[in-house]
Amino acid sequence: MRIISKKRLKDFYEQSKYSDSKSALESWHKEVLKLDWNNPNEIKKMYQNSSVVGDTKVVFNIAGNKYRLIVAINYYAKIVFIKFIGTHKQYDKINIEEL
């Protein structure tokens, strides 16, 4: 899969208060680059704690469920778009449908 964009992940974990997310986000990024998802069911098989929202969005728990990563996936083009990364408190304030 192609991920748009790693810079968004880096911008998040390079903030000192979120630096503990670096290892988990880097691991997620490296792993997803090697994958070839065709549908949400394939994601759920690999990431059982992920949540599928609608046809294209997936919420991943990061760093022991301390952070949430929301992506939108174009399965046909094999592209993962980073939509949100933040704490649970920040996640609770957003409307995932509007991302």
Coordinates of N, CA and C in Angstrom, one line a residue:
M1 N 0.8 -1.2 0.0 CA 0.0 0.0 0.0 C 0.9 1.2 0.0
R2 N 0.4 2.3 -0.6 CA 1.1 3.6 -0.6 C 0.4 4.4 0.5
I3 N 1.2 5.1 1.3 CA 0.7 5.9 2.4 C 0.9 7.4 2.2
I4 N -0.2 8.1 2.3 CA -0.1 9.6 2.1 C -0.5 10.2 3.4
S5 N 0.3 10.8 4.2 CA 1.7 10.9 4.0 C 2.4 10.6 5.3
K6 N 3.6 10.1 5.2 CA 4.4 9.8 6.4 C 4.7 11.1 7.2
K7 N 4.8 12.2 6.5 CA 5.1 13.5 7.1 C 4.1 13.8 8.2
R8 N 2.9 13.5 8.0 CA 1.8 13.7 9.0 C 2.1 12.9 10.3
L9 N 2.6 11.7 10.1 CA 2.9 10.8 11.3 C 4.1 11.4 12.0
K10 N 5.1 11.8 11.2 CA 6.3 12.4 11.8 C 6.0 13.7 12.5
D11 N 5.2 14.5 11.9 CA 4.9 15.8 12.6 C 4.2 15.5 14.0
F12 N 3.5 14.4 14.0 CA 2.8 14.1 15.3 C 3.9 13.6 16.3
Y13 N 4.6 12.5 16.0 CA 5.5 11.9 17.0 C 6.8 12.8 17.3
E14 N 7.1 13.8 16.5 CA 8.2 14.6 16.8 C 7.8 15.7 17.8
Q15 N 6.6 15.8 18.1 CA 6.2 16.7 19.2 C 6.6 16.0 20.5
S16 N 7.2 16.6 21.4 CA 7.8 16.0 22.6 C 6.7 15.2 23.4
K17 N 5.5 15.8 23.5 CA 4.5 15.2 24.3 C 3.9 13.9 23.7
Y18 N 4.2 13.7 22.4 CA 3.7 12.5 21.7 C 4.9 11.6 21.3
S19 N 6.1 11.8 21.7 CA 7.3 11.1 21.3 C 7.2 9.6 21.6
D20 N 6.4 9.2 22.5 CA 6.2 7.8 22.8 C 5.5 7.0 21.7
S21 N 4.9 7.7 20.8 CA 4.2 7.1 19.7 C 5.1 6.7 18.5
K22 N 6.3 7.2 18.5 CA 7.2 7.1 17.4 C 7.4 5.6 17.0
S23 N 7.8 4.8 17.9 CA 8.0 3.4 17.6 C 6.8 2.7 17.0
A24 N 5.7 2.9 17.6 CA 4.4 2.2 17.1 C 4.0 2.8 15.8
L25 N 4.1 4.1 15.6 CA 3.7 4.6 14.3 C 4.7 4.2 13.1
E26 N 6.0 4.2 13.5 CA 7.0 3.7 12.5 C 6.7 2.3 12.1
S27 N 6.4 1.4 13.1 CA 6.2 0.0 12.9 C 4.9 -0.2 12.0
W28 N 3.9 0.6 12.3 CA 2.6 0.5 11.5 C 2.9 0.9 10.1
H29 N 3.6 2.0 9.9 CA 3.9 2.5 8.6 C 4.7 1.5 7.8
K30 N 5.8 0.9 8.4 CA 6.6 0.0 7.7 C 5.8 -1.3 7.3
E31 N 5.0 -1.7 8.2 CA 4.2 -2.9 7.9 C 3.2 -2.7 6.8
V32 N 2.5 -1.6 6.8 CA 1.4 -1.3 5.9 C 2.0 -1.1 4.5
L33 N 3.2 -0.6 4.4 CA 3.8 -0.4 3.1 C 3.9 -1.7 2.3
K34 N 4.1 -2.8 3.1 CA 4.3 -4.1 2.5 C 3.0 -4.9 2.2
L35 N 1.9 -4.3 2.6 CA 0.6 -5.0 2.5 C -0.1 -4.6 1.2
D36 N -1.2 -5.4 0.9 CA -2.0 -5.2 -0.3 C -3.4 -5.5 0.0
W37 N -4.1 -4.6 0.7 CA -5.4 -4.8 1.1 C -6.4 -4.6 0.0
N38 N -7.4 -5.4 -0.1 CA -8.4 -5.3 -1.1 C -9.8 -5.0 -0.5
N39 N -9.9 -5.1 0.8 CA -11.2 -4.8 1.5 C -11.0 -4.7 3.0
P40 N -12.0 -4.2 3.7 CA -11.9 -4.0 5.1 C -11.7 -5.3 5.9
N41 N -12.3 -6.4 5.4 CA -12.1 -7.7 6.1 C -10.7 -8.1 6.2
E42 N -9.9 -7.8 5.2 CA -8.5 -8.2 5.3 C -7.7 -7.4 6.4
I43 N -8.2 -6.2 6.6 CA -7.6 -5.3 7.7 C -8.0 -5.9 9.0
K44 N -9.3 -6.3 9.2 CA -9.7 -6.8 10.4 C -9.1 -8.1 10.8
K45 N -8.7 -8.9 9.8 CA -8.0 -10.2 10.1 C -6.6 -9.9 10.7
M46 N -6.0 -8.9 10.2 CA -4.6 -8.6 10.7 C -4.7 -7.7 11.9
Y47 N -5.5 -6.7 12.0 CA -5.7 -5.8 13.1 C -7.0 -5.9 13.7
Q48 N -7.2 -6.9 14.5 CA -8.5 -7.2 15.1 C -9.1 -6.1 15.9
N49 N -8.2 -5.3 16.5 CA -8.7 -4.2 17.3 C -9.0 -2.9 16.5
S50 N -8.9 -3.0 15.2 CA -9.2 -1.8 14.4 C -10.7 -1.7 14.3
S51 N -11.2 -0.6 13.9 CA -12.6 -0.4 13.7 C -12.8 0.2 12.3
V52 N -13.7 -0.5 11.5 CA -14.0 -0.1 10.2 C -15.2 0.9 10.3
V53 N -15.1 2.0 9.6 CA -16.2 3.0 9.6 C -16.5 3.3 8.2
G54 N -17.7 2.9 7.8 CA -18.2 3.1 6.4 C -17.4 2.2 5.5
D55 N -17.3 2.6 4.3 CA -16.7 1.8 3.3 C -15.2 2.0 3.2
T56 N -14.7 3.2 3.6 CA -13.3 3.5 3.4 C -12.4 3.8 4.6
K57 N -13.0 4.2 5.7 CA -12.3 4.6 6.9 C -12.0 3.5 7.9
V58 N -10.8 3.5 8.5 CA -10.4 2.6 9.5 C -9.7 3.3 10.6
V59 N -10.1 2.9 11.8 CA -9.4 3.5 13.0 C -8.5 2.4 13.6
F60 N -7.2 2.8 13.8 CA -6.3 1.9 14.4 C -5.9 2.4 15.8
N61 N -5.7 1.4 16.7 CA -5.3 1.8 18.0 C -3.7 1.7 18.0
I62 N -3.1 2.8 18.5 CA -1.6 2.9 18.4 C -1.0 3.0 19.8
A63 N 0.1 2.4 20.0 CA 0.9 2.5 21.2 C 0.1 2.0 22.4
G64 N -0.4 0.8 22.3 CA -1.1 0.2 23.4 C -2.5 0.9 23.7
N65 N -3.1 1.4 22.6 CA -4.4 2.0 22.6 C -4.3 3.4 23.2
K66 N -3.1 4.0 23.3 CA -3.0 5.4 23.8 C -3.4 6.4 22.8
Y67 N -3.2 6.1 21.5 CA -3.5 7.0 20.4 C -4.4 6.3 19.4
R68 N -5.0 7.2 18.6 CA -5.9 6.7 17.5 C -5.4 7.3 16.2
L69 N -5.4 6.4 15.2 CA -5.0 6.7 13.9 C -6.1 6.4 12.9
I70 N -6.6 7.4 12.2 CA -7.7 7.2 11.3 C -7.2 7.4 9.9
V71 N -7.5 6.4 9.1 CA -7.1 6.5 7.7 C -8.3 6.3 6.8
A72 N -8.2 6.8 5.5 CA -9.2 6.5 4.5 C -8.4 5.7 3.5
I73 N -9.0 4.6 2.9 CA -8.3 3.7 2.0 C -9.0 3.7 0.7
N74 N -8.3 3.8 -0.4 CA -8.7 3.6 -1.7 C -8.2 2.2 -2.1
Y75 N -9.0 1.2 -2.0 CA -8.5 -0.2 -2.2 C -8.1 -0.4 -3.6
Y76 N -8.8 0.2 -4.6 CA -8.5 0.0 -6.0 C -7.1 0.6 -6.3
A77 N -6.8 1.8 -5.8 CA -5.6 2.5 -6.1 C -4.4 2.0 -5.2
K78 N -4.8 1.3 -4.1 CA -3.9 0.9 -3.1 C -3.2 2.0 -2.3
I79 N -4.0 3.0 -1.9 CA -3.5 4.2 -1.3 C -4.2 4.3 0.1
V80 N -3.4 4.6 1.1 CA -3.9 4.8 2.5 C -3.7 6.3 2.8
F81 N -4.7 7.0 3.1 CA -4.6 8.5 3.4 C -4.7 8.7 4.9
I82 N -3.7 9.3 5.5 CA -3.8 9.6 6.9 C -4.7 10.8 7.1
K83 N -5.8 10.5 7.9 CA -6.8 11.6 8.1 C -6.6 12.2 9.5
F84 N -6.2 11.4 10.5 CA -6.1 11.9 11.9 C -5.2 11.1 12.7
I85 N -4.4 11.7 13.6 CA -3.7 11.0 14.6 C -3.7 11.8 15.8
G86 N -4.1 11.2 16.9 CA -4.2 11.9 18.2 C -4.5 11.0 19.4
T87 N -4.7 11.7 20.5 CA -5.0 11.0 21.7 C -6.5 10.6 21.7
H88 N -6.9 9.7 22.7 CA -8.3 9.4 22.8 C -9.2 10.6 23.0
K89 N -8.7 11.5 23.9 CA -9.4 12.7 24.2 C -9.6 13.6 22.9
Q90 N -8.6 13.7 22.1 CA -8.7 14.4 20.8 C -9.7 13.7 19.9
Y91 N -9.6 12.4 19.8 CA -10.4 11.6 19.0 C -11.9 11.8 19.3
D92 N -12.2 11.8 20.6 CA -13.5 12.0 21.1 C -14.2 13.3 20.7
K93 N -13.4 14.3 20.3 CA -13.9 15.6 19.9 C -14.1 15.7 18.4
I94 N -13.7 14.7 17.6 CA -13.9 14.8 16.2 C -15.1 14.1 15.7
N95 N -15.6 14.4 14.5 CA -16.6 13.7 13.8 C -16.0 12.9 12.7
I96 N -15.8 11.7 12.8 CA -15.1 10.8 11.9 C -15.7 10.9 10.5
E97 N -17.0 11.1 10.4 CA -17.7 11.2 9.1 C -17.3 12.4 8.3
E98 N -16.8 13.5 9.0 CA -16.4 14.7 8.4 C -15.0 14.7 7.9
L99 N -14.2 13.7 8.3 CA -12.8 13.7 7.9 C -12.7 13.3 6.4

